[in-house]
Short mmCIF file of C-alpha atoms in Angstrom, two decimals:
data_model
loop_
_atom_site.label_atom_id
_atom_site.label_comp_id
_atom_site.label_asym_id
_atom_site.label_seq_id
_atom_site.Cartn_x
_atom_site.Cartn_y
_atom_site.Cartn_z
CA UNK A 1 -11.75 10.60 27.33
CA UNK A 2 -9.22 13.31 25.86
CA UNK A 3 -9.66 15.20 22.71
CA UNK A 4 -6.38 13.95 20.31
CA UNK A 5 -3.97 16.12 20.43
CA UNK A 6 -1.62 17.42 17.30
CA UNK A 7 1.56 19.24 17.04
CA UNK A 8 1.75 21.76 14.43
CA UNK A 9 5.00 22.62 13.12
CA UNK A 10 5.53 25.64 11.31
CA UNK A 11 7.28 28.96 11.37
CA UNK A 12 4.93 31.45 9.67
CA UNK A 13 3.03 33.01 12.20
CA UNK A 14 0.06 33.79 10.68
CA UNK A 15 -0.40 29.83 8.85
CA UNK A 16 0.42 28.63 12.30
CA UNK A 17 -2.43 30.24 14.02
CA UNK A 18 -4.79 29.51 11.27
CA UNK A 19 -4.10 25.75 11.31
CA UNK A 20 -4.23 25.78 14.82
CA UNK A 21 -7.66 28.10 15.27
CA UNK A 22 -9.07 25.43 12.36
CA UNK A 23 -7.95 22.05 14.38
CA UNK A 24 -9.17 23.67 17.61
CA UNK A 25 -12.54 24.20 16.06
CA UNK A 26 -12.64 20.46 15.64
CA UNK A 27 -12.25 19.69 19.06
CA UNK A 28 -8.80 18.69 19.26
CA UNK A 29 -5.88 19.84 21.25
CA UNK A 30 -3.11 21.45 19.68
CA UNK A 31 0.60 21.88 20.39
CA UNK A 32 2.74 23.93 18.18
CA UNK A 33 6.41 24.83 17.48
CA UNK A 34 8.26 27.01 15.53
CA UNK A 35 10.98 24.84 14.20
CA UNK A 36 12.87 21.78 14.50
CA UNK A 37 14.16 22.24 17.98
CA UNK A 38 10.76 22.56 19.54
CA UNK A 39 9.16 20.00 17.90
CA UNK A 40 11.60 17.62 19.02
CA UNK A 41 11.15 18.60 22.81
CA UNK A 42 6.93 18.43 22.28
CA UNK A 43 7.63 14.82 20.40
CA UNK A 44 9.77 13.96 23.61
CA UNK A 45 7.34 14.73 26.15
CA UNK A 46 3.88 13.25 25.09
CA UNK A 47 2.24 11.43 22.38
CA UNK A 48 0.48 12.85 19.12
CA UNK A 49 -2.43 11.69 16.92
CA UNK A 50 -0.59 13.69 14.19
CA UNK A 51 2.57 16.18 13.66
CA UNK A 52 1.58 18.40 10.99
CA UNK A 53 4.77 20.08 9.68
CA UNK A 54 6.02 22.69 7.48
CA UNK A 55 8.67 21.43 4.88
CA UNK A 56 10.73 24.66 5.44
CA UNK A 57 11.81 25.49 8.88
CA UNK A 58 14.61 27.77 10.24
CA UNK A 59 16.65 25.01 11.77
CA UNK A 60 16.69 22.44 9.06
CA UNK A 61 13.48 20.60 7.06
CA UNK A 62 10.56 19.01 7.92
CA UNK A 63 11.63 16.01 6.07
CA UNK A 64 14.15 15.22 9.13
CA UNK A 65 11.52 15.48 11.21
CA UNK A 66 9.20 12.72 9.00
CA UNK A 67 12.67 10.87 9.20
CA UNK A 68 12.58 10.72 12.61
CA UNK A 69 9.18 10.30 13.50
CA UNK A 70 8.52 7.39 11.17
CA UNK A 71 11.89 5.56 12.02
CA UNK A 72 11.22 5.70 15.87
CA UNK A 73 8.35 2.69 15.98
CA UNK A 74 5.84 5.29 16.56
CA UNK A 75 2.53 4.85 15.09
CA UNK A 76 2.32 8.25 14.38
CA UNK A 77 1.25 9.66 10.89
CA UNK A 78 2.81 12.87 10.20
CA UNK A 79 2.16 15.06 7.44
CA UNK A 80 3.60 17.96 5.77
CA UNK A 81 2.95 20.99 4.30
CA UNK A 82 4.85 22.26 0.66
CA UNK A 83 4.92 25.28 -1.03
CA UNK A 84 2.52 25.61 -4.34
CA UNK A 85 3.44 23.49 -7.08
CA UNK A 86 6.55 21.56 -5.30
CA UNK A 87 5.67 18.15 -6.12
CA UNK A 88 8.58 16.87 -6.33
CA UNK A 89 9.02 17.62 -2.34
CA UNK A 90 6.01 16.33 -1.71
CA UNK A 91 6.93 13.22 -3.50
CA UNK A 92 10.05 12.85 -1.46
CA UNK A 93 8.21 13.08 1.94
CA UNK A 94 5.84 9.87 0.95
CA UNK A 95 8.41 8.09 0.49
CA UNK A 96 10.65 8.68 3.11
CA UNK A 97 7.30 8.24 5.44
CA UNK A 98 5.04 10.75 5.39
CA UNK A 99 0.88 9.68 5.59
CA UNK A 100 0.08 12.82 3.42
CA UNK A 101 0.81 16.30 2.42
CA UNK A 102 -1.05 19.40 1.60
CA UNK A 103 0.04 22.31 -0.31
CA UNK A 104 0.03 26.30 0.11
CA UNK A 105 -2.50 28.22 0.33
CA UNK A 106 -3.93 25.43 2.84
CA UNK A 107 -7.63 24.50 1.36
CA UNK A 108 -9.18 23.69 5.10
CA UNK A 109 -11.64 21.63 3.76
CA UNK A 110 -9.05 19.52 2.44
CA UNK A 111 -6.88 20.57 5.94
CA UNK A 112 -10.07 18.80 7.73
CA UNK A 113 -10.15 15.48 5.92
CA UNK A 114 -6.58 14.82 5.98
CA UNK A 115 -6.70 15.34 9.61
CA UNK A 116 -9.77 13.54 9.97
CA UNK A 117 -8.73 10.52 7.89
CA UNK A 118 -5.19 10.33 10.15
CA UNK A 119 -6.85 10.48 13.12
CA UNK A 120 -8.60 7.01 12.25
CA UNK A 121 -5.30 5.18 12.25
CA UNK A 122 -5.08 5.13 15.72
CA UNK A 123 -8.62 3.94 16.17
CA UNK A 124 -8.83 0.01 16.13
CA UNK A 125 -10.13 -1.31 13.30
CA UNK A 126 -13.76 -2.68 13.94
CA UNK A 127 -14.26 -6.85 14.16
CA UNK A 128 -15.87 -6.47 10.94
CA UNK A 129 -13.17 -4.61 9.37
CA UNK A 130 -10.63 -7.02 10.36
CA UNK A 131 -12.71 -10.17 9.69
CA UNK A 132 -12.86 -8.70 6.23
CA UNK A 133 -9.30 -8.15 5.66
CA UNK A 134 -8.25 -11.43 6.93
CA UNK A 135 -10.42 -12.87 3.92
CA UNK A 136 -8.97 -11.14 1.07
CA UNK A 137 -5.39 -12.43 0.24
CA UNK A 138 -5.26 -16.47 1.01
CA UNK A 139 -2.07 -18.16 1.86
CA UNK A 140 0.81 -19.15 4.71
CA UNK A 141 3.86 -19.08 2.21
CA UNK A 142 6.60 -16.91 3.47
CA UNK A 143 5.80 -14.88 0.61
CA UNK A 144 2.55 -14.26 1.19
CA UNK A 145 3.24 -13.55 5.12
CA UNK A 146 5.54 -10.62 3.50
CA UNK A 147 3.04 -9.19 1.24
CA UNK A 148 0.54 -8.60 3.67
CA UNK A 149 2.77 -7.24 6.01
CA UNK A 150 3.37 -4.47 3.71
CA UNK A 151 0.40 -4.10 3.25
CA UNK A 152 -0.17 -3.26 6.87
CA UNK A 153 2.10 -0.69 6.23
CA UNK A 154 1.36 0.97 3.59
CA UNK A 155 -2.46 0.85 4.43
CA UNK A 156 -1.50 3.74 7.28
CA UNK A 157 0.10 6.13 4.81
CA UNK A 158 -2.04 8.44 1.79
CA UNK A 159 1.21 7.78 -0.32
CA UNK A 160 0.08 6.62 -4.22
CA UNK A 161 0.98 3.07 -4.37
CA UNK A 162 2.25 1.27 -7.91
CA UNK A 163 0.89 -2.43 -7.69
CA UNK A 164 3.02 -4.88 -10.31
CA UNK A 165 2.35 -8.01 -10.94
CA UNK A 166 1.66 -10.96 -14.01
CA UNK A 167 -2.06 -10.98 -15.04
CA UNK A 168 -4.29 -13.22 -12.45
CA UNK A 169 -1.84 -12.83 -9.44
CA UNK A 170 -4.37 -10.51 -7.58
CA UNK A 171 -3.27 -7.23 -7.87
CA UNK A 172 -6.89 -5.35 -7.64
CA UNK A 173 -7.43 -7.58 -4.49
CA UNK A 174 -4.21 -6.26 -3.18
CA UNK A 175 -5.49 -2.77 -3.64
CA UNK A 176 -8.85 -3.40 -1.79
CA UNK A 177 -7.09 -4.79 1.04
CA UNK A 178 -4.83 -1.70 0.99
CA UNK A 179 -8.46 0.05 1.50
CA UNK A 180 -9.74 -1.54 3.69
CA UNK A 181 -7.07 -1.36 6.30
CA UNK A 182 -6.39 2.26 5.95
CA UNK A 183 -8.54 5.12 7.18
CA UNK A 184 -10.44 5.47 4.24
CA UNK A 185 -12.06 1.87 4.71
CA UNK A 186 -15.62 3.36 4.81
CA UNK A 187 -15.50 5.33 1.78
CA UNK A 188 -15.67 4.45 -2.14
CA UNK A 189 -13.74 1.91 -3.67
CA UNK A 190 -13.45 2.67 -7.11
CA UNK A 191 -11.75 0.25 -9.63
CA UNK A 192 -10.90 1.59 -13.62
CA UNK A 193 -9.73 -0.56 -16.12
CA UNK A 194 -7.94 1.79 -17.75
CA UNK A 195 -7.84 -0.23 -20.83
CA UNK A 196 -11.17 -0.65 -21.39
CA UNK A 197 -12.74 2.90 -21.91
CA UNK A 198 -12.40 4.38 -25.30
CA UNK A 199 -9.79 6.92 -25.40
CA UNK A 200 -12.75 10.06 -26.89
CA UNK A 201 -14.59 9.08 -23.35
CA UNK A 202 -11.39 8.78 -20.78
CA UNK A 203 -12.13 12.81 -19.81
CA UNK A 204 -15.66 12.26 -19.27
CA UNK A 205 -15.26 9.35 -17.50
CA UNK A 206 -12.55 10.18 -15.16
CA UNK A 207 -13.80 14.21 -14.64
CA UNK A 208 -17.53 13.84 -15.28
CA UNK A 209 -18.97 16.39 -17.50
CA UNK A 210 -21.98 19.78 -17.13
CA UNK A 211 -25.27 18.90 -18.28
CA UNK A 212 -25.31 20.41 -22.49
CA UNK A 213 -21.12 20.02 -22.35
CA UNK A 214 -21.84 18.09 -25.41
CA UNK A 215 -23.84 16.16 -27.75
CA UNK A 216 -25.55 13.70 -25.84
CA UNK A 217 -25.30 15.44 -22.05
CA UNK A 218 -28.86 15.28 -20.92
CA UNK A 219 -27.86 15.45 -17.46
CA UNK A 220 -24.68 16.47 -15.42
CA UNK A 221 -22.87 13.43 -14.26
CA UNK A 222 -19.73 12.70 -11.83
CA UNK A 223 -16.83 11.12 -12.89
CA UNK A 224 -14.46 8.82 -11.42
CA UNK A 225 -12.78 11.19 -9.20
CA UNK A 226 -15.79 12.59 -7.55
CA UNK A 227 -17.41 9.23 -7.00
CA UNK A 228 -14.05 7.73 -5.23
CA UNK A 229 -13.53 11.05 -3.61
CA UNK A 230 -13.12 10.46 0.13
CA UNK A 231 -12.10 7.13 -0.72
CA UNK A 232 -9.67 4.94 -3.07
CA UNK A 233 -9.13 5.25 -6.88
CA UNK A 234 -7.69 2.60 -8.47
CA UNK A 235 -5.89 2.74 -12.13
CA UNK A 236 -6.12 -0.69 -13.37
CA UNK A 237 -3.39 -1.81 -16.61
CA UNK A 238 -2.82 2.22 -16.00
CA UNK A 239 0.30 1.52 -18.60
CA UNK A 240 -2.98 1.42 -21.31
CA UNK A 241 -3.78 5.25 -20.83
CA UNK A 242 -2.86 7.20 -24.18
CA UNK A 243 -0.43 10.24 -23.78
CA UNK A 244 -3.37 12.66 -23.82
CA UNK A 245 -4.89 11.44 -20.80
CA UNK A 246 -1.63 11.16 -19.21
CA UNK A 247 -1.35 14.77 -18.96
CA UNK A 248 -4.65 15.68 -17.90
CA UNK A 249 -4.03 12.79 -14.59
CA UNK A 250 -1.26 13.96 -13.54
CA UNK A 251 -2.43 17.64 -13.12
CA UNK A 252 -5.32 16.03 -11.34
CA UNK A 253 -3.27 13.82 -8.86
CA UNK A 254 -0.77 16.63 -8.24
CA UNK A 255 -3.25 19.61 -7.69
CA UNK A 256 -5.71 16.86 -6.03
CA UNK A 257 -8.98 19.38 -8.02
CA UNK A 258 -10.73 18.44 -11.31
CA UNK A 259 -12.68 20.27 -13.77
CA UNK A 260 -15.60 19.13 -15.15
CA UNK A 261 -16.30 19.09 -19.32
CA UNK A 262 -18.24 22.16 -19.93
CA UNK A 263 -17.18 23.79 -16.62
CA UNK A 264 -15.49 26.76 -15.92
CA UNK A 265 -14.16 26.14 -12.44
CA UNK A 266 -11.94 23.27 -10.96
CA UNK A 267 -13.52 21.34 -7.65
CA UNK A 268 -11.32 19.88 -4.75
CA UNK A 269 -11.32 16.22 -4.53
CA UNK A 270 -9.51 13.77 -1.76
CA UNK A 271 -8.91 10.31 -3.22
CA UNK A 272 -5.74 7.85 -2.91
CA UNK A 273 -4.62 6.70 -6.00
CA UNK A 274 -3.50 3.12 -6.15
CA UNK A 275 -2.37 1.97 -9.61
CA UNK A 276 -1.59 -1.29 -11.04
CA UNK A 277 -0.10 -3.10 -14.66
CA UNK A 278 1.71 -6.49 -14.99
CA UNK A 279 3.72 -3.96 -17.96
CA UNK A 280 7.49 -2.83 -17.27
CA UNK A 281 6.25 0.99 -16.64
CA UNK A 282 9.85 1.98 -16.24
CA UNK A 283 10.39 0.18 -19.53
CA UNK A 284 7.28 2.13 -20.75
CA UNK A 285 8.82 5.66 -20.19
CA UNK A 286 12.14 4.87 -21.70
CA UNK A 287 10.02 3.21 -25.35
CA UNK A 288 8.36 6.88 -24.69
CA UNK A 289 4.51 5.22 -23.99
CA UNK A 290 4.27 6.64 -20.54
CA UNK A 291 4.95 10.51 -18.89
CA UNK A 292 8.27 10.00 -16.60
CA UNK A 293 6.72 12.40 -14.34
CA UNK A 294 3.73 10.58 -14.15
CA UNK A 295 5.83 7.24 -13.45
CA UNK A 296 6.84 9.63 -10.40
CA UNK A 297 3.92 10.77 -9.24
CA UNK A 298 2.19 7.14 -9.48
CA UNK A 299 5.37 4.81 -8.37
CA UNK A 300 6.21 6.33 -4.83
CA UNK A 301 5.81 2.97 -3.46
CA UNK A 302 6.33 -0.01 -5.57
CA UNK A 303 4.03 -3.05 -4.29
CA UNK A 304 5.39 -6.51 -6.09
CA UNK A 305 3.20 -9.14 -6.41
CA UNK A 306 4.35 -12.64 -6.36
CA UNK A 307 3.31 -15.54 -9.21
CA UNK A 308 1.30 -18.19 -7.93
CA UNK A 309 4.55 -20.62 -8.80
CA UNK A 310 6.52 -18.62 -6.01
CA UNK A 311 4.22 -19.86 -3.53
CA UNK A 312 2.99 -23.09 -4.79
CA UNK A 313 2.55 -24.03 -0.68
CA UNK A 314 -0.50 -21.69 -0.82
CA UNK A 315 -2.02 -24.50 -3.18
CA UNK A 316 -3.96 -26.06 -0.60
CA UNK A 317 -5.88 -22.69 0.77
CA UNK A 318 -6.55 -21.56 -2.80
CA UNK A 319 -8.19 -24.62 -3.50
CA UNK A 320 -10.70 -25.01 -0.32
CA UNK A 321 -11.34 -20.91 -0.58
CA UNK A 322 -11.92 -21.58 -4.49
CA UNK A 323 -14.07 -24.84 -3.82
CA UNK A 324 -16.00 -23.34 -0.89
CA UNK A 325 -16.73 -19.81 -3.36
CA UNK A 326 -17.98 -22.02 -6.17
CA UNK A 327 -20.10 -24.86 -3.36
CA UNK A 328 -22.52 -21.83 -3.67
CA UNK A 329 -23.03 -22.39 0.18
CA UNK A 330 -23.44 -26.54 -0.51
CA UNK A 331 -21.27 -28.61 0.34
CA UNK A 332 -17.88 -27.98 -1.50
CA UNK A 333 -15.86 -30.46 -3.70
CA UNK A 334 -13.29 -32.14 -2.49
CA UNK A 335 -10.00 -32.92 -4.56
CA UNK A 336 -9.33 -37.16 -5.20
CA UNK A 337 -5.45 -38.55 -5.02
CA UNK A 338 -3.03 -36.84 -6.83
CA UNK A 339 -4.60 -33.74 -7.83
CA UNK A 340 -2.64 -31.12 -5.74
CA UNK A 341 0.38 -33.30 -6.46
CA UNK A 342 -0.14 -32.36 -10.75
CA UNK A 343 -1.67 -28.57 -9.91
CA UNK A 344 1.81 -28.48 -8.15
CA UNK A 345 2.93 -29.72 -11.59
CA UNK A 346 1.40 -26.88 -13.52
CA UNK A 347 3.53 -23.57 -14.49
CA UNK A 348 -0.09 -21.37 -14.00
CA UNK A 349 1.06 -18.95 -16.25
CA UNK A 350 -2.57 -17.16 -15.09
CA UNK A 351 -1.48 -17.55 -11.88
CA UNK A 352 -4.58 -17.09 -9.39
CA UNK A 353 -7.13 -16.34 -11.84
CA UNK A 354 -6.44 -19.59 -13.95
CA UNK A 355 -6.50 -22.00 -10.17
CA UNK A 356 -10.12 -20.59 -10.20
CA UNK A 357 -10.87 -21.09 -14.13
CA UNK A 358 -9.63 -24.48 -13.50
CA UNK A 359 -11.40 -25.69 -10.49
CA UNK A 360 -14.70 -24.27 -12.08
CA UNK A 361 -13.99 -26.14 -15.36
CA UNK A 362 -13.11 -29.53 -13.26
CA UNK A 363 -15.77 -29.28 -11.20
CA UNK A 364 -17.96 -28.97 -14.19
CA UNK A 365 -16.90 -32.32 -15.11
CA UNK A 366 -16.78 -34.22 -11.69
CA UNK A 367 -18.51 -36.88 -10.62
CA UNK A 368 -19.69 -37.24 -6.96
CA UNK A 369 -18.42 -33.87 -5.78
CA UNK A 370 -14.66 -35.44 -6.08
CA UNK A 371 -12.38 -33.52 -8.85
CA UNK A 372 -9.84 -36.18 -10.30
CA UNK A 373 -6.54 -35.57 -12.12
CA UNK A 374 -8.33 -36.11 -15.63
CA UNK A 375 -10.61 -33.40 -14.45
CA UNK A 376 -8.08 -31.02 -14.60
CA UNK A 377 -7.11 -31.61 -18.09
CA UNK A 378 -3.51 -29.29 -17.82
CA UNK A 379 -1.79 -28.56 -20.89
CA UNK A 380 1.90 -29.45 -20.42
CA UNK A 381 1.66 -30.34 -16.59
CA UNK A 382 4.29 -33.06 -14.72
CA UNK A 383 1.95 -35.91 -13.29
CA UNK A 384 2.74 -37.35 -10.04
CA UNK A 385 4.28 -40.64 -10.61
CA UNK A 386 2.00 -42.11 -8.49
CA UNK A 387 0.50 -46.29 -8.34
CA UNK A 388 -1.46 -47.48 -11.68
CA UNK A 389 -0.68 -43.82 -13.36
CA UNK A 390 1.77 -43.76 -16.57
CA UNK A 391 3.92 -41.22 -17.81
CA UNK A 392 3.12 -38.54 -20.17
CA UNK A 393 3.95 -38.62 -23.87
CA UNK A 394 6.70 -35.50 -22.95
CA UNK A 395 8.67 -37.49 -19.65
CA UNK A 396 8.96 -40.57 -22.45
CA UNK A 397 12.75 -40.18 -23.21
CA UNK A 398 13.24 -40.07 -26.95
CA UNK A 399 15.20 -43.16 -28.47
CA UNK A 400 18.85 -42.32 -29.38
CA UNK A 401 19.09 -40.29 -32.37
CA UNK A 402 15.40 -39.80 -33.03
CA UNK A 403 12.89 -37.45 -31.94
CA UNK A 404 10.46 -38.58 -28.83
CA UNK A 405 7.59 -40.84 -29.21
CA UNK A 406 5.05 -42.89 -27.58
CA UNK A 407 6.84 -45.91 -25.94
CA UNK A 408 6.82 -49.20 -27.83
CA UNK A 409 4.10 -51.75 -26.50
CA UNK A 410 3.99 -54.65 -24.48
CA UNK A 411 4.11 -57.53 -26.54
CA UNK A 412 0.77 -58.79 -25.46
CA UNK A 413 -0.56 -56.09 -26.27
CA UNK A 414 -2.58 -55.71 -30.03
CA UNK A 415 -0.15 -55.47 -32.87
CA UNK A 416 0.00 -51.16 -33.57
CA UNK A 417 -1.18 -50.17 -36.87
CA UNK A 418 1.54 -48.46 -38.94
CA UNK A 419 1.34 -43.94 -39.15
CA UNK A 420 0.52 -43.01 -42.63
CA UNK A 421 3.59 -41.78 -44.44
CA UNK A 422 4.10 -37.86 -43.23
CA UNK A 423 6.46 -37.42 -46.57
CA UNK A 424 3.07 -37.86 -48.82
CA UNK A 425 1.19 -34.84 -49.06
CA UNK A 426 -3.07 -35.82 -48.50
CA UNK A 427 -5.29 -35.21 -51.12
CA UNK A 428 -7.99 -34.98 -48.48
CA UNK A 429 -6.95 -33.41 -45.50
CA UNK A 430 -9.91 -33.48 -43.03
CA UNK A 431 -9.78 -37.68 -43.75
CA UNK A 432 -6.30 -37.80 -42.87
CA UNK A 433 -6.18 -36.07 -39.63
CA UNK A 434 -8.82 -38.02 -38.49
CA UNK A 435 -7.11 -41.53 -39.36
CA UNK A 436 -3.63 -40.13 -38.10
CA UNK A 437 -5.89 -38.93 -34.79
CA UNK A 438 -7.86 -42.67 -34.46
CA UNK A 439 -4.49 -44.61 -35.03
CA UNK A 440 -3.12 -42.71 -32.34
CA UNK A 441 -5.58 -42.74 -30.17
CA UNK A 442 -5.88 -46.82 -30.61
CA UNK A 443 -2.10 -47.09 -30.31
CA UNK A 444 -2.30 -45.43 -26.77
CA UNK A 445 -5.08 -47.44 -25.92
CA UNK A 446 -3.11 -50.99 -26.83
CA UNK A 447 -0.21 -49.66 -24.67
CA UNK A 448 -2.19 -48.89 -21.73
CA UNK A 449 -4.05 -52.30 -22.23
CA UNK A 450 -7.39 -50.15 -23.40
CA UNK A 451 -7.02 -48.26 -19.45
CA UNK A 452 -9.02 -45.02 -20.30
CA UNK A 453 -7.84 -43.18 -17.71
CA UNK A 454 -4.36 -44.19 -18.59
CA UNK A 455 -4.17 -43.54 -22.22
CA UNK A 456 -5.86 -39.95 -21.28
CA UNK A 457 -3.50 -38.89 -19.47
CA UNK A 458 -0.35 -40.69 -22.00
CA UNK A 459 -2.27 -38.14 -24.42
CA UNK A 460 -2.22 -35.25 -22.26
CA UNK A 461 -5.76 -34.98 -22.68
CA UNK A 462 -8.93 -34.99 -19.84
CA UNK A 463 -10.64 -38.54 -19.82
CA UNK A 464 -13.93 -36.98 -21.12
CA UNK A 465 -12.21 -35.29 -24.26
CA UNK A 466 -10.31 -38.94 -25.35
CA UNK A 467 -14.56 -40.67 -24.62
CA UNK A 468 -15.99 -38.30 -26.71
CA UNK A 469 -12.65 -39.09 -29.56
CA UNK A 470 -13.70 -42.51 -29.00
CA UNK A 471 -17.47 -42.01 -29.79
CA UNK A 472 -16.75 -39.52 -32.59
CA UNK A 473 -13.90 -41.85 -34.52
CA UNK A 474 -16.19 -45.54 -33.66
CA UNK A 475 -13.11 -46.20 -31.30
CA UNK A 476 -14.35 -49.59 -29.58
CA UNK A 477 -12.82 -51.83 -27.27
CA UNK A 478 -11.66 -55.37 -28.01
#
């Protein structure tokens, strides 16, 4: 089997025979060119594991060539190399394409795991690998078929992704599935909440601190950098990190080295940086909460995550992954008529992570391993109209020129007692919500001819919280 081969594009002599004595030394073949024009010819005649290329180059820039390469269905990755401190090209090249970029002087340590981490894209991803990935985000709806095939694209690029997204929709699953189909699948995984660390720790947690640094430093320790290094950092609710910090990140993300509290001497570290917020972080800059060139140098790629009511046809997945997670490895509960018909119902303003809060709180209350549409007990949620069910207190049209109300009752149904008169003010308020709450509660009743399971769900209440009314207000049927 061949050694990979790379073409090197630069036209500095001496960085051109240093990258290619360095990549030689790893046992791979090397082709290189000294501007545009040659690297086009090599790119014509044979196939590359990786184009390594300078961003300055007598015939034009590099960035044509990342144009090029990217746009012609190879797969590919080609990097680039920028001058010190020009972030802003680097920034340019990621998003027009580029897998990564490394900046002059060359660090060949960091030379040798770029390489090495590019050269893994064109290795097939193990069974394992895959079997994992095809796990992660659940769902057939067109806009779930999109999002993952983004993903696929963006795992093969070291560009710093910006995941949005409303709270629940899955946005640090997103980012693990970004990791594990990109080259770095084998290494750390780290996930911050930004929002959660106290803002006199953030520096010691993210850089790690020397053993003595400060009060309390009985030992060294590594931060969050050096323990994702190799691998993935993500920046969860990263719209949460106080100005301070802000500065301190983005000198870490652009120089890619950190410095340790109570050291004197910055150390390299390779991590992809995948952020994520459900806030408006352009919004953020402009109200002056977040660094614009931070918002640069985190939002090359923009990654939107859709709500769970844009893809309400994923309902039925969700449910049997949710069901099957929370079986324990038993057998998993199955949902009775109507159910997916009222979670269809349902706004899910929690989107993913309120499905799964509440399956688990249904399931809680189900009998027989079968979750029922009382189970559910959803605030504010449309009810199939479906045999023997009723309609909830807010599809009763109100009566002309009054406000809406329960519907009147049969008339062989129990004679309804009277409301007390709102206009009086109670002298004993705890008594009087409890006789307004028991004549409502027998009015429903009457109109649903004492059905339980009727008059719950008239109330917009679970079956189990109207029993336990009952019980608690001596409620009993006729």
């Amino acid at each position: 089997m061949s050694s990979p081969r790379v073409l090197v594009v630069d036209d500095e002599d001496d960085l051109r025979e240093l990258l290619e004595i360095t990549l030689l030394k790893m046992g791979l073949d090397v082709d290189s060119a000294a501007d545009l024009r040659q690297a086009r010819d090599f790119l014509a005649g044979g196939d590359y594991g990786l184009v390594l290329t300078d961003m300055r180059l007598p015939d034009g820039l590099g960035l044509e060539l990342v144009r090029e390469v990217t746009s012609s269905g190879r797969a590919t990755p080609i990097a680039v190399v920028t001058a010190f401190g020009s972030a802003d090209n680097a920034v340019v090249a990621l998003k027009a394409g580029a897998f990564d970029y490394i900046s002059k002087p060359v660090q060949l340590d960091q030379l040798r795991q770029m390489v090495q981490s590019a050269l893994k894209l064109a290795t097939p991803a193990p069974a394992a690998r895959e079997a994992a990935v095809d796990s992660r985000l659940k769902g057939q709806s067109a806009a779930m078929q999109a999002l993952r095939a983004q993903i696929g694209r963006l795992a093969r690029s070291m560009a710093p992704i910006a995941i949005t997204g409303e709270s629940g929709s899955g946005k640090e699953l997103a980012a693990r599935e970004i990791h594990a189909q990109g080259a770095r699948a084998d290494k750390p995984f780290i996930a911050v909440n930004c929002g959660a660390i106290p803002e006199a720790l953030m520096e010691a947690e993210f850089f790690g601190y020397r053993k003595g640094a400060f009060t309390g430093a009985a030992d060294e320790r590594d931060g969050f950098f050096q323990a994702a290094n190799g691998g993935t950092l993500m920046l969860d609710e990263v719209a949460d990190l106080p100005l301070a910090m802000q500065v301190k990140l983005l000198r870490a993300i652009q120089e890619r080295r950190v410095r340790k509290i109570g050291a004197t001497a910055e150390e390299p570290v390779d991590v992809r940086i995948v952020s994520a917020t459900h806030q408006d972080l352009a919004r953020c800059v402009e109200q002056g909460k977040f660094r614009q060139d931070l918002f640069y140098r985190l939002n090359v790629i923009e990654l939107a995550l859709p709500p769970l009511r844009a893809r309400l046809d994923d309902l039925p997945v969700l449910t049997d992954a949710i069901l099957a997670r929370l079986s324990g490895g038993g057998q998993p509960a199955v949902l009775g008529p109507g159910v997916l018909d009222a979670l269809r119902g349902y706004s899910f303003p929690g989107n993913v992570r309120e499905l799964e809060n509440v399956l688990e709180r249904a399931l809680a209350f189900a009998n027989d391993g079968v979750i029922h549409v009382e189970d559910l007990a959803l605030k504010g949620a449309k009810l199939a109209a479906t045999e023997g069910t009723v309609p909830t207190q807010a599809e009763v049209p109100p009566p002309p020129g009054g406000p809406a109300s329960l519907p009147p009752a049969p008339a062989a149904t129990a004679p309804q007692p009277p409301l007390p008169d709102l206009t009086v003010l109670p002298s004993n308020l705890p008594e009087y919500l409890e006789r307004v709450e028991r004549e409502i509660i027998v009015r429903a009743l009457a109109q649903t001819q004492y059905n339980r399971t009727q008059a719950a769900q008239l109330l917009g209440i679970s079956f189990r919280q109207l029993r336990y009314q009952m019980q608690k207000l001596d409620i009993q049927e006729p």
